[in-house]
Coordinates of C-alpha atoms and ligand atoms in Angstrom, one line a residue:
Chain A
M1 CA 33.8 -40.3 -149.1
P2 CA 34.9 -41.2 -152.6
I3 CA 32.8 -43.7 -154.5
F4 CA 34.8 -46.5 -155.9
I5 CA 33.7 -48.0 -159.1
I6 CA 35.4 -51.3 -159.8
G7 CA 36.4 -52.3 -163.3
G8 CA 36.5 -50.1 -166.4
K9 CA 34.5 -52.6 -168.4
N10 CA 31.6 -52.5 -166.0
L11 CA 31.6 -48.7 -166.2
M12 CA 31.4 -48.9 -170.0
F13 CA 28.5 -51.3 -169.7
L14 CA 26.6 -48.9 -167.5
D15 CA 27.2 -45.9 -169.8
K16 CA 26.3 -47.5 -173.1
K17 CA 22.7 -48.2 -173.8
I18 CA 22.3 -51.5 -175.7
I19 CA 20.1 -51.6 -178.8
Y20 CA 19.0 -54.8 -180.5
I21 CA 18.0 -54.3 -184.1
V22 CA 15.8 -57.0 -185.8
D23 CA 15.3 -56.5 -189.5
D24 CA 15.2 -59.0 -192.3
N25 CA 16.8 -56.4 -194.6
E26 CA 20.4 -56.8 -193.7
S27 CA 21.5 -53.5 -195.2
V28 CA 18.9 -51.6 -193.2
G29 CA 20.1 -53.3 -190.0
R30 CA 23.7 -52.5 -190.7
A31 CA 23.0 -48.9 -191.6
I32 CA 21.0 -48.3 -188.4
K33 CA 23.7 -50.0 -186.4
I34 CA 26.5 -47.8 -187.8
L35 CA 24.3 -44.7 -187.2
L36 CA 23.5 -45.6 -183.6
T37 CA 27.1 -46.4 -182.9
T38 CA 27.9 -42.7 -183.7
F39 CA 25.5 -41.9 -180.8
N40 CA 27.6 -44.2 -178.6
F41 CA 25.1 -47.0 -178.3
E42 CA 26.1 -50.6 -178.3
V43 CA 24.2 -52.3 -181.1
R44 CA 23.6 -55.9 -182.0
T45 CA 21.7 -56.9 -185.2
F46 CA 19.5 -59.9 -186.1
T47 CA 17.8 -60.7 -189.4
S48 CA 14.9 -62.6 -187.7
A49 CA 13.0 -62.5 -184.5
Q50 CA 13.8 -66.1 -183.9
S51 CA 17.6 -65.5 -184.0
F52 CA 17.1 -62.6 -181.5
F53 CA 15.1 -64.9 -179.1
D54 CA 17.8 -67.5 -179.5
S55 CA 20.6 -65.4 -178.4
V56 CA 19.2 -62.7 -176.1
S57 CA 17.4 -63.6 -172.9
N58 CA 14.8 -61.5 -171.1
N59 CA 17.3 -60.7 -168.4
D60 CA 19.8 -59.0 -170.8
P61 CA 19.3 -55.3 -170.7
G62 CA 18.6 -53.2 -173.8
C63 CA 16.0 -51.7 -176.1
L64 CA 14.6 -53.6 -179.1
L65 CA 14.2 -52.0 -182.5
I66 CA 12.1 -54.3 -184.6
D67 CA 10.7 -54.4 -188.1
I68 CA 7.0 -55.2 -188.4
H69 CA 6.9 -57.0 -191.7
M70 CA 9.2 -60.0 -191.6
P71 CA 9.0 -63.6 -192.7
G72 CA 8.5 -66.0 -189.8
I73 CA 7.7 -64.2 -186.6
D74 CA 6.7 -60.7 -187.5
G75 CA 7.2 -57.6 -185.3
W76 CA 3.8 -57.7 -183.6
A77 CA 4.1 -61.4 -182.8
A78 CA 7.6 -61.0 -181.5
H79 CA 6.4 -58.2 -179.2
K80 CA 3.5 -60.4 -177.9
R81 CA 5.9 -63.2 -177.2
L82 CA 8.1 -60.8 -175.2
L83 CA 5.1 -59.6 -173.2
D84 CA 3.8 -63.1 -172.6
S85 CA 7.2 -64.1 -171.3
G86 CA 7.0 -61.3 -168.8
S87 CA 9.7 -59.2 -170.4
K88 CA 9.7 -55.4 -169.7
R89 CA 12.1 -54.7 -172.6
P90 CA 11.3 -51.4 -174.3
V91 CA 10.3 -51.9 -178.0
I92 CA 10.3 -49.6 -181.0
F93 CA 8.6 -50.7 -184.2
I94 CA 9.9 -49.7 -187.6
S95 CA 8.3 -50.5 -191.0
A96 CA 8.6 -49.6 -194.6
D97 CA 5.0 -50.4 -195.1
K98 CA 2.3 -48.0 -194.4
H99 CA 0.4 -49.1 -191.4
E100 CA -2.7 -47.2 -190.5
N101 CA -2.6 -46.3 -186.9
A102 CA 0.6 -48.2 -186.3
A103 CA 1.8 -45.7 -183.8
D104 CA -1.4 -46.0 -181.8
R105 CA -1.3 -49.7 -181.9
A106 CA 2.3 -49.7 -180.8
L107 CA 1.6 -47.4 -177.9
K108 CA -1.5 -49.4 -176.8
A109 CA 0.5 -52.6 -176.8
G110 CA 2.9 -50.9 -174.4
A111 CA 5.8 -50.2 -176.9
L112 CA 7.8 -47.0 -177.0
G113 CA 6.6 -46.1 -180.4
F114 CA 6.6 -46.6 -184.2
L115 CA 8.8 -45.1 -186.9
Q116 CA 7.9 -45.1 -190.6
K117 CA 11.0 -45.9 -192.7
P118 CA 13.0 -44.0 -193.7
F119 CA 13.3 -42.1 -190.5
N120 CA 15.5 -39.4 -189.3
C121 CA 18.2 -40.3 -186.8
Q122 CA 17.0 -37.7 -184.4
A123 CA 13.5 -39.1 -184.2
L124 CA 15.0 -42.5 -183.4
V125 CA 17.4 -41.2 -180.8
D126 CA 14.6 -39.2 -179.2
L127 CA 12.5 -42.3 -178.8
I128 CA 15.4 -44.3 -177.4
S129 CA 16.2 -41.6 -174.9
I130 CA 12.7 -42.0 -173.4
V131 CA 14.2 -45.2 -171.7
P132 CA 16.0 -44.2 -168.5
Chain B
M1 CA -38.8 -68.2 -279.1
L2 CA -41.7 -68.0 -281.6
D3 CA -44.7 -66.1 -280.8
K4 CA -48.3 -67.1 -281.4
G5 CA -48.7 -64.6 -284.3
S6 CA -45.8 -66.0 -286.3
I7 CA -47.0 -69.6 -285.9
I8 CA -50.5 -68.7 -287.2
S9 CA -49.1 -66.7 -290.1
N10 CA -46.8 -69.5 -290.9
I11 CA -49.7 -71.9 -291.0
S12 CA -51.8 -69.7 -293.2
D13 CA -48.9 -69.3 -295.6
Q14 CA -48.7 -73.1 -295.9
L15 CA -52.5 -73.3 -296.5
R16 CA -52.1 -70.7 -299.3
I17 CA -49.3 -72.8 -300.9
K18 CA -51.5 -75.9 -300.7
R19 CA -54.3 -74.1 -302.5
Q20 CA -51.9 -73.2 -305.3
E21 CA -50.8 -76.8 -305.5
S22 CA -54.3 -78.1 -305.9
A23 CA -54.9 -75.5 -308.5
R24 CA -52.1 -77.1 -310.4
G25 CA -54.1 -80.3 -310.4
K26 CA -53.1 -82.3 -307.4
T27 CA -55.7 -85.0 -306.5
H28 CA -58.3 -84.3 -303.9
N29 CA -57.0 -87.2 -301.8
E30 CA -53.5 -85.9 -301.7
L31 CA -54.9 -82.6 -300.7
S32 CA -57.1 -83.9 -297.9
N33 CA -54.1 -85.9 -296.6
T34 CA -52.1 -82.8 -296.5
V35 CA -54.8 -80.9 -294.8
N36 CA -55.3 -83.6 -292.2
S37 CA -51.6 -83.7 -291.3
Q38 CA -51.6 -80.0 -291.3
A39 CA -54.5 -79.9 -288.9
D40 CA -52.7 -82.4 -286.6
A41 CA -49.6 -80.2 -286.6
L42 CA -51.9 -77.3 -285.8
K43 CA -53.3 -79.1 -282.8
V44 CA -49.8 -79.9 -281.5
K45 CA -48.9 -76.2 -282.0
N46 CA -52.0 -75.2 -280.2
V47 CA -51.1 -77.3 -277.2
Q48 CA -47.6 -75.9 -277.3
I49 CA -49.0 -72.4 -277.4
K50 CA -51.2 -73.1 -274.5
Q51 CA -48.1 -74.5 -272.6
W52 CA -46.1 -71.5 -273.5
A53 CA -48.8 -69.2 -272.3
D54 CA -49.0 -71.0 -269.0
K55 CA -45.3 -71.0 -268.6
E56 CA -45.2 -67.3 -269.3
Q57 CA -48.0 -66.7 -266.8
R58 CA -46.2 -68.8 -264.3
A59 CA -43.0 -66.8 -264.9
E60 CA -44.9 -63.6 -264.5
A61 CA -46.4 -64.9 -261.3
Q62 CA -42.9 -65.8 -260.2
I63 CA -41.5 -62.4 -260.9
H64 CA -44.4 -60.9 -259.1
I65 CA -43.8 -63.1 -256.1
R66 CA -40.1 -62.4 -256.2
T67 CA -40.7 -58.7 -256.3
K68 CA -43.1 -58.9 -253.4
A69 CA -40.6 -61.0 -251.5
M70 CA -37.8 -58.6 -252.1
D71 CA -40.0 -55.8 -250.9
A72 CA -40.9 -57.8 -247.8
A73 CA -37.3 -58.6 -247.0
T74 CA -35.9 -56.6 -244.0
D75 CA -32.5 -56.3 -245.6
G76 CA -32.0 -53.6 -248.2
I77 CA -31.5 -55.1 -251.7
F78 CA -30.4 -53.2 -254.8
I79 CA -29.2 -54.0 -258.3
I80 CA -26.6 -52.0 -260.1
D81 CA -26.2 -52.2 -263.9
V82 CA -22.6 -52.6 -265.0
K83 CA -23.3 -51.2 -268.5
N84 CA -23.7 -47.8 -266.9
K85 CA -20.2 -46.9 -265.8
D86 CA -21.6 -44.7 -263.1
F87 CA -23.0 -47.5 -260.9
S88 CA -26.6 -46.6 -261.5
V89 CA -29.2 -48.4 -259.6
I90 CA -31.8 -50.2 -261.6
Y91 CA -33.7 -51.8 -258.8
S92 CA -34.1 -51.3 -255.1
N93 CA -36.4 -52.9 -252.6
Q94 CA -38.6 -51.2 -250.0
A95 CA -36.2 -51.9 -247.1
F96 CA -33.4 -50.2 -249.0
Q97 CA -35.5 -47.1 -249.5
T98 CA -36.4 -47.0 -245.8
M99 CA -32.8 -47.5 -244.8
V100 CA -31.3 -44.8 -247.0
G101 CA -34.3 -42.5 -246.7
Y102 CA -34.7 -41.9 -250.4
S103 CA -37.8 -42.7 -252.5
R104 CA -37.6 -45.2 -255.3
K105 CA -37.9 -42.4 -257.8
D106 CA -34.8 -40.7 -256.3
I107 CA -32.9 -44.0 -256.3
I108 CA -33.5 -45.6 -259.7
G109 CA -31.0 -44.4 -262.3
K110 CA -28.9 -42.7 -259.6
N111 CA -25.3 -43.5 -258.9
Y112 CA -25.3 -45.8 -255.9
F113 CA -22.5 -44.0 -254.3
L114 CA -24.2 -40.6 -254.5
L115 CA -26.7 -42.0 -252.0
Y116 CA -23.8 -41.8 -249.5
A117 CA -24.0 -38.4 -247.8
D118 CA -21.1 -36.0 -248.1
I119 CA -20.2 -36.7 -244.6
A120 CA -19.7 -40.4 -245.3
D121 CA -16.2 -41.8 -245.5
L122 CA -15.5 -41.6 -249.2
R123 CA -12.5 -43.9 -248.8
I124 CA -14.8 -46.8 -248.2
A125 CA -16.8 -45.9 -251.4
E126 CA -13.5 -46.0 -253.3
E127 CA -12.6 -49.3 -251.8
I128 CA -16.0 -50.8 -252.8
K129 CA -15.6 -49.4 -256.4
N130 CA -12.1 -50.9 -256.7
T131 CA -13.2 -54.2 -255.4
L132 CA -16.2 -54.4 -257.8
Q133 CA -14.1 -53.2 -260.8
K134 CA -11.9 -56.2 -260.2
D135 CA -15.0 -58.4 -260.5
E136 CA -14.8 -59.4 -256.9
S137 CA -17.5 -59.3 -254.3
F138 CA -17.4 -56.8 -251.4
Q139 CA -18.3 -57.3 -247.8
G140 CA -17.9 -54.8 -245.0
E141 CA -19.4 -52.7 -242.2
M142 CA -19.4 -49.0 -242.4
L143 CA -21.1 -45.9 -241.0
N144 CA -23.7 -44.5 -243.5
F145 CA -26.0 -41.6 -243.4
R146 CA -29.7 -41.5 -244.3
K147 CA -31.0 -38.7 -246.4
N148 CA -31.9 -36.7 -243.2
G149 CA -28.4 -37.1 -241.9
D150 CA -29.1 -39.8 -239.3
K151 CA -26.3 -42.3 -239.2
F152 CA -26.6 -46.0 -239.2
W153 CA -24.1 -48.9 -239.3
N154 CA -24.4 -50.7 -242.6
Y155 CA -23.3 -54.3 -243.0
L156 CA -23.0 -54.3 -246.8
R157 CA -22.4 -57.3 -249.2
I158 CA -22.2 -56.8 -252.9
S159 CA -21.7 -59.6 -255.3
C160 CA -21.4 -59.9 -259.1
V161 CA -24.1 -61.3 -261.4
R162 CA -22.7 -63.0 -264.5
D163 CA -24.1 -63.9 -267.8
V164 CA -23.7 -67.4 -269.5
N165 CA -20.2 -66.4 -270.6
G166 CA -19.2 -65.4 -267.1
V167 CA -19.2 -61.7 -267.9
V168 CA -20.3 -59.5 -265.1
T169 CA -23.5 -57.8 -266.1
H170 CA -24.9 -56.6 -262.7
Y171 CA -24.0 -56.2 -259.1
V172 CA -26.5 -57.2 -256.5
G173 CA -26.2 -55.7 -253.1
I174 CA -27.7 -56.5 -249.7
Q175 CA -27.3 -54.2 -246.8
T176 CA -28.3 -54.7 -243.2
D177 CA -28.8 -52.0 -240.6
V178 CA -26.7 -53.3 -237.7
T179 CA -26.9 -50.2 -235.6
L180 CA -28.7 -51.9 -232.8
M181 CA -26.3 -54.8 -232.7
R182 CA -23.4 -52.4 -232.7
R183 CA -24.9 -50.5 -229.8
K184 CA -25.3 -53.7 -227.9
D185 CA -21.6 -54.6 -228.6
F186 CA -20.7 -51.1 -227.6
E187 CA -22.6 -51.3 -224.3
I188 CA -21.0 -54.6 -223.5
K189 CA -17.6 -53.1 -224.2
E190 CA -18.3 -50.1 -222.1
Q191 CA -19.4 -52.3 -219.2
R192 CA -16.3 -54.3 -219.5
E193 CA -14.2 -51.2 -219.6
E194 CA -15.9 -49.9 -216.6
L195 CA -15.0 -53.1 -214.7
L196 CA -11.4 -52.7 -216.0
H197 CA -11.3 -49.2 -214.7
V198 CA -12.3 -50.4 -211.3
T199 CA -9.6 -53.1 -211.2
R200 CA -7.1 -50.7 -212.7
V201 CA -7.7 -48.2 -209.9
G202 CA -7.2 -51.1 -207.5
K203 CA -4.1 -52.5 -209.3
L204 CA -2.6 -49.0 -209.2
A205 CA -2.9 -48.7 -205.5
E206 CA -1.6 -52.2 -205.0
F207 CA 1.4 -51.5 -207.2
V208 CA 2.1 -48.2 -205.5
S209 CA 2.1 -49.7 -202.1
S210 CA 4.5 -52.5 -203.0
L211 CA 6.7 -50.1 -204.9
A212 CA 6.7 -47.8 -201.9
H213 CA 7.8 -50.6 -199.7
E214 CA 10.6 -51.7 -202.0
I215 CA 12.0 -48.2 -202.3
S216 CA 11.6 -47.3 -198.7
Q217 CA 14.1 -50.0 -197.6
P218 CA 17.1 -48.7 -199.5
L219 CA 16.1 -45.1 -198.7
T220 CA 16.2 -46.1 -195.0
S221 CA 19.7 -47.5 -195.2
I222 CA 21.0 -44.7 -197.4
L223 CA 19.7 -42.1 -195.0
S224 CA 21.1 -43.9 -192.0
Y225 CA 24.6 -44.4 -193.6
A226 CA 24.7 -40.8 -194.7
Q227 CA 23.6 -39.5 -191.3
A228 CA 26.2 -41.8 -189.6
A229 CA 28.9 -40.6 -191.9
Y230 CA 27.9 -37.0 -191.4
R231 CA 28.2 -37.4 -187.6
M232 CA 31.6 -39.1 -188.0
L233 CA 32.9 -36.2 -190.0
E234 CA 31.8 -33.6 -187.4
G235 CA 34.6 -31.1 -187.0
K236 CA 36.8 -33.1 -189.4
D237 CA 35.7 -32.5 -193.0
S238 CA 33.0 -29.9 -193.6
Q239 CA 33.1 -30.3 -197.4
L240 CA 32.3 -34.0 -197.2
Q241 CA 29.7 -33.1 -194.7
E242 CA 28.1 -30.8 -197.1
I243 CA 27.9 -33.5 -199.7
L244 CA 26.4 -35.9 -197.2
Q245 CA 23.8 -33.2 -196.3
Y246 CA 22.8 -33.2 -200.0
I247 CA 22.4 -36.9 -199.9
I248 CA 20.3 -36.7 -196.8
N249 CA 18.1 -34.0 -198.3
D250 CA 17.5 -35.9 -201.5
D251 CA 16.8 -39.1 -199.6
Q252 CA 14.2 -37.2 -197.5
R253 CA 12.7 -35.8 -200.6
A254 CA 12.3 -39.2 -202.1
A255 CA 10.7 -40.4 -198.9
E256 CA 8.3 -37.5 -199.1
V257 CA 7.3 -38.5 -202.7
I258 CA 6.5 -42.0 -201.4
R259 CA 4.6 -40.7 -198.4
R260 CA 2.5 -38.5 -200.7
L261 CA 1.9 -41.2 -203.2
R262 CA 0.7 -43.4 -200.4
S263 CA -1.6 -40.9 -198.9
L264 CA -3.1 -40.3 -202.4
L265 CA -3.9 -44.0 -202.9
K266 CA -4.5 -44.8 -199.3
K267 CA -6.7 -47.7 -199.6
S268 CA -5.6 -50.9 -201.3
D269 CA -8.9 -51.5 -202.9
P270 CA -11.0 -48.6 -204.2
E271 CA -14.6 -48.7 -203.2
V272 CA -16.7 -47.8 -206.2
K273 CA -19.9 -46.4 -205.0
P274 CA -22.6 -43.9 -206.1
I275 CA -21.3 -40.5 -205.1
D276 CA -23.1 -37.2 -204.9
I277 CA -20.4 -35.0 -206.2
N278 CA -21.9 -31.8 -204.8
K279 CA -21.9 -33.3 -201.3
L280 CA -18.3 -34.4 -201.8
I281 CA -17.3 -30.9 -202.8
N282 CA -18.9 -29.4 -199.7
E283 CA -17.2 -31.9 -197.5
T284 CA -13.8 -31.2 -199.1
I285 CA -14.2 -27.5 -198.7
E286 CA -15.0 -28.0 -195.1
L287 CA -11.7 -29.9 -194.8
M288 CA -9.8 -27.0 -196.3
A289 CA -11.7 -24.3 -194.5
T290 CA -9.0 -23.4 -192.0
D291 CA -6.2 -23.4 -194.6
V292 CA -8.3 -21.1 -196.8
T293 CA -9.0 -18.7 -194.0
V294 CA -5.4 -18.6 -192.8
R295 CA -4.3 -17.8 -196.3
N296 CA -6.9 -15.1 -196.5
K297 CA -8.7 -16.6 -199.5
V298 CA -12.4 -17.3 -200.2
I299 CA -14.0 -20.3 -201.9
K300 CA -17.2 -19.6 -203.8
I301 CA -19.4 -22.5 -205.0
A302 CA -22.0 -22.7 -207.7
L303 CA -23.3 -26.3 -207.7
E304 CA -25.9 -27.5 -210.1
P305 CA -28.7 -28.8 -208.0
K306 CA -30.0 -32.4 -208.4
L307 CA -27.0 -33.8 -210.2
P308 CA -27.2 -37.5 -210.9
N309 CA -24.9 -39.7 -208.9
I310 CA -21.6 -40.8 -210.3
N311 CA -19.8 -44.1 -209.6
G312 CA -16.4 -43.7 -208.1
D313 CA -14.0 -43.9 -205.2
R314 CA -14.8 -41.2 -202.7
I315 CA -11.4 -40.8 -201.3
Q316 CA -9.6 -40.7 -204.6
L317 CA -12.0 -38.1 -206.0
Q318 CA -11.6 -36.1 -202.9
Q319 CA -7.8 -36.3 -203.4
V320 CA -8.3 -34.7 -206.9
L321 CA -10.4 -31.9 -205.4
L322 CA -7.9 -31.3 -202.7
N323 CA -5.1 -31.2 -205.2
L324 CA -6.9 -28.7 -207.5
I325 CA -7.9 -26.5 -204.6
S326 CA -4.5 -26.5 -203.0
N327 CA -2.9 -25.7 -206.4
S328 CA -5.3 -22.8 -206.8
L329 CA -4.5 -21.5 -203.3
D330 CA -0.7 -21.8 -204.1
A331 CA -1.3 -19.9 -207.4
M332 CA -3.0 -17.0 -205.5
E333 CA -0.4 -17.0 -202.7
G334 CA 0.9 -13.5 -202.0
R335 CA -1.7 -11.8 -204.3
D336 CA -4.0 -10.2 -201.8
E337 CA -6.0 -8.5 -204.4
F338 CA -6.9 -11.8 -206.0
R339 CA -8.5 -14.0 -203.4
E340 CA -11.3 -15.8 -205.1
L341 CA -11.5 -19.4 -205.9
S342 CA -14.7 -20.8 -207.4
I343 CA -15.9 -24.3 -207.8
R344 CA -18.8 -25.1 -210.2
T345 CA -20.6 -28.2 -211.2
S346 CA -22.7 -28.7 -214.2
L347 CA -24.3 -31.4 -216.3
N348 CA -23.1 -31.9 -219.8
G349 CA -26.0 -33.4 -221.7
S350 CA -27.1 -36.4 -219.7
E351 CA -23.7 -38.1 -220.1
E352 CA -21.3 -36.5 -217.8
I353 CA -20.8 -34.1 -214.9
I354 CA -18.3 -31.3 -215.2
V355 CA -16.5 -30.0 -212.1
E356 CA -14.6 -26.8 -212.6
V357 CA -12.1 -25.2 -210.2
K358 CA -11.3 -21.6 -211.2
D359 CA -8.9 -19.3 -209.5
S360 CA -7.6 -15.8 -209.9
G361 CA -4.0 -16.8 -209.4
C362 CA -0.9 -16.4 -211.6
G363 CA -2.3 -18.5 -214.4
I364 CA -0.1 -20.9 -216.5
P365 CA 2.6 -19.7 -218.8
K366 CA 2.0 -21.1 -222.3
E367 CA 5.3 -23.0 -222.3
N368 CA 4.2 -24.9 -219.2
M369 CA 0.7 -25.8 -220.4
K370 CA 1.9 -29.1 -222.0
K371 CA 4.0 -30.2 -219.0
L372 CA 1.6 -29.6 -216.2
F373 CA 0.3 -33.2 -216.1
S374 CA 3.6 -34.9 -216.5
H375 CA 5.0 -36.6 -213.4
F376 CA 7.1 -34.5 -211.2
F377 CA 6.7 -31.3 -213.1
T378 CA 6.6 -28.4 -210.6
S379 CA 7.4 -24.7 -210.5
K380 CA 7.3 -24.6 -206.7
P381 CA 10.4 -24.8 -204.6
D382 CA 8.9 -27.3 -202.2
G383 CA 6.5 -28.9 -204.8
L384 CA 6.8 -32.5 -205.9
G385 CA 4.8 -32.2 -209.1
M386 CA 2.7 -35.2 -208.4
G387 CA -0.6 -33.5 -207.7
L388 CA -1.8 -33.1 -211.2
S389 CA -0.4 -36.3 -212.7
I390 CA -2.0 -38.4 -210.1
S391 CA -5.2 -36.5 -210.3
R392 CA -5.4 -37.1 -214.0
S393 CA -4.8 -40.9 -213.5
I394 CA -7.5 -41.0 -211.0
I395 CA -10.0 -39.1 -213.2
E396 CA -9.1 -41.2 -216.2
A397 CA -9.5 -44.4 -214.2
H398 CA -13.0 -43.1 -213.5
G399 CA -13.6 -42.8 -217.2
G400 CA -13.3 -39.0 -217.3
R401 CA -10.9 -36.3 -218.4
L402 CA -9.0 -33.6 -216.5
E403 CA -8.1 -30.5 -218.5
V404 CA -6.9 -27.0 -218.0
K405 CA -7.3 -23.7 -219.6
N406 CA -6.4 -20.2 -218.7
N407 CA -9.1 -17.8 -217.6
P408 CA -9.1 -14.8 -220.0
E409 CA -9.7 -12.6 -216.9
G410 CA -6.5 -14.1 -215.3
G411 CA -5.9 -17.3 -213.4
A412 CA -6.4 -20.9 -214.3
I413 CA -9.4 -23.1 -214.8
F414 CA -9.0 -26.8 -214.1
Y415 CA -12.0 -28.9 -214.9
F416 CA -12.7 -32.6 -214.9
T417 CA -15.6 -34.8 -216.2
I418 CA -17.0 -37.9 -214.8
P419 CA -19.5 -40.1 -216.6
V420 CA -22.9 -40.2 -215.0
G421 CA -23.2 -43.2 -212.8
G422 CA -25.2 -46.4 -213.3
G423 CA -26.1 -46.0 -216.9
V424 CA -23.8 -46.6 -219.8
K425 CA -22.8 -43.7 -221.9
E426 CA -25.0 -43.0 -224.9
W427 CA -23.7 -44.5 -228.0
S428 CA -22.4 -42.0 -230.6
Ligands
ATP1 N1 -4.2 -23.4 -210.4 C1 -2.9 -23.2 -210.9 N2 -2.5 -22.0 -211.3 C2 -1.3 -21.9 -211.9 N3 -0.4 -22.9 -212.0 C3 -0.8 -24.1 -211.6 C4 -2.0 -24.3 -211.0 N4 -2.1 -25.7 -210.7 C5 -1.0 -26.2 -211.1 N5 -0.1 -25.3 -211.6 C6 1.2 -25.5 -212.1 O1 1.4 -26.9 -212.3 C7 2.5 -27.4 -211.6 C8 2.2 -28.9 -211.3 O2 1.2 -29.0 -210.3 P1 1.1 -30.2 -209.4 O3 -0.1 -30.1 -208.5 O4 1.2 -31.4 -210.3 O5 2.4 -30.2 -208.6 P2 2.8 -29.2 -207.4 O6 1.6 -28.5 -206.9 O7 3.9 -28.3 -208.0 O8 3.4 -30.1 -206.4 P3 2.5 -31.1 -205.5 O9 3.0 -32.5 -205.8 O10 2.8 -30.7 -204.1 O11 1.1 -31.0 -205.8 C9 2.6 -26.5 -210.4 O12 3.9 -26.5 -209.9 C10 2.3 -25.2 -211.1 O13 3.3 -24.6 -211.8
MG2 MG1 -0.1 -29.6 -206.4

């Protein structure tokens, strides 16, 4: 029995992993977006955690790549807010600051991991691919 | 001023004249009148003489008192006679003699400037002479030497003594030994500098971490753009890809510089605490132990027992030790016959501790000697050239010095000094 998949658009949707990037540095967000696009991800960028929460609901699928140090809601606070709202969204922290034990803290909080900027694309893609 | 002798002889002359007059037939009355008035004058003179004598006695007493007072003064006082072109001293008080260490006999008649030892700064002597010769007074502080060579700080004031016509006849000098005051000032300055060092170490770390943040951001985007472009050109343009690969490599190198900088100045505020440097060396060697064994080298230590503590930041000083040791290991890389690295500590006087790291490696070519400590100088393919420059900043922030010399038997010797903790360095 052949399996029918209805609608090309849906097929695309299933194939492409969605990544949300939240970074107050616009250029960084844009660069990572272009990079991840070459890996065939679908990417949306935000310059603040608030704008991310405003336009993405917990039910929308996708992985969140979020900068730790940001004005307003910072990375840690955004993650907590996600957890508190019952979201299971996979989260990867990134930061240009040196954070002692940031990787440990991220893992303990239930995130996928932490990447120190600047990071290699392979390291990022490896982390993202942990998500099924 | 008339003296007693001349008054008396004057009077007796007059009496003789009077006798001659009477002989010429002057009346007795006339004569007795004259004698009477003469006697009166004599009385007045007598009173005057007594007054003069008293005055003189008082003057003598005054001179005596002044001399005693001058000798009791704690400042050195001296008088130079201008008539003698060679600044000869005609008077000096007790304090002056004590200060310069010469006896009065040695001083009187001597050129004042010859009392300055040969080691003294002769330019100052010239300056004083020039000022005085312009009939101006001099004031200044200078380093002088006693007869026995001991130095002292001399706060010297010389002014001109003038006669009624305003012509300078003498110079009078007062000098104060301000060595103790200077030392106090120096101690205060040292303490202030010590504080500054501490804040400077802290400021440096703070600066580095914000700099690191600022530079990391563009490095992140450059790396991502370049990697994206590289992937987009896959199978299309290998020449452009090669260029992009260079960009990626250099970006990563810059990122590595920042990573290293950060790890060197890990903590934002340095903790300045008393440190047993020997203990720190032992702990550092323990950290390096595996690396040393893997590289088939040995570390020998010769630590001076019972060294006083120094004040400093443990982590930063450990970074310096790690840098020096790993440089030495690098220098001995691939030279299996030279395996020995030695670390020594010693006390230099009571002022500073010296830590020496000696290896039997390749040594340092003369032309590189001067460049070693500049930022980013390296002779290693994967080196960043940051180890020594950062180490030197750390040591200097601790008030010490980091230096290098070649070991005549081959290899290099790096050594640094750290002032002994707690106390302030001896004044010199
Ligand atoms: N013990 C030594 N013997 C010989 N040459 C040395 C020694 N230590 C340092 N050098 C020379 O000084 C250069 C600068 O040393 P420095 O530690 O600053 O940088 P580096 O070791 O090259 O790189 P890194 O930043 O990784 O430490 C070295 O590249 C080397 O040429
Ligand atoms: Mg080095």
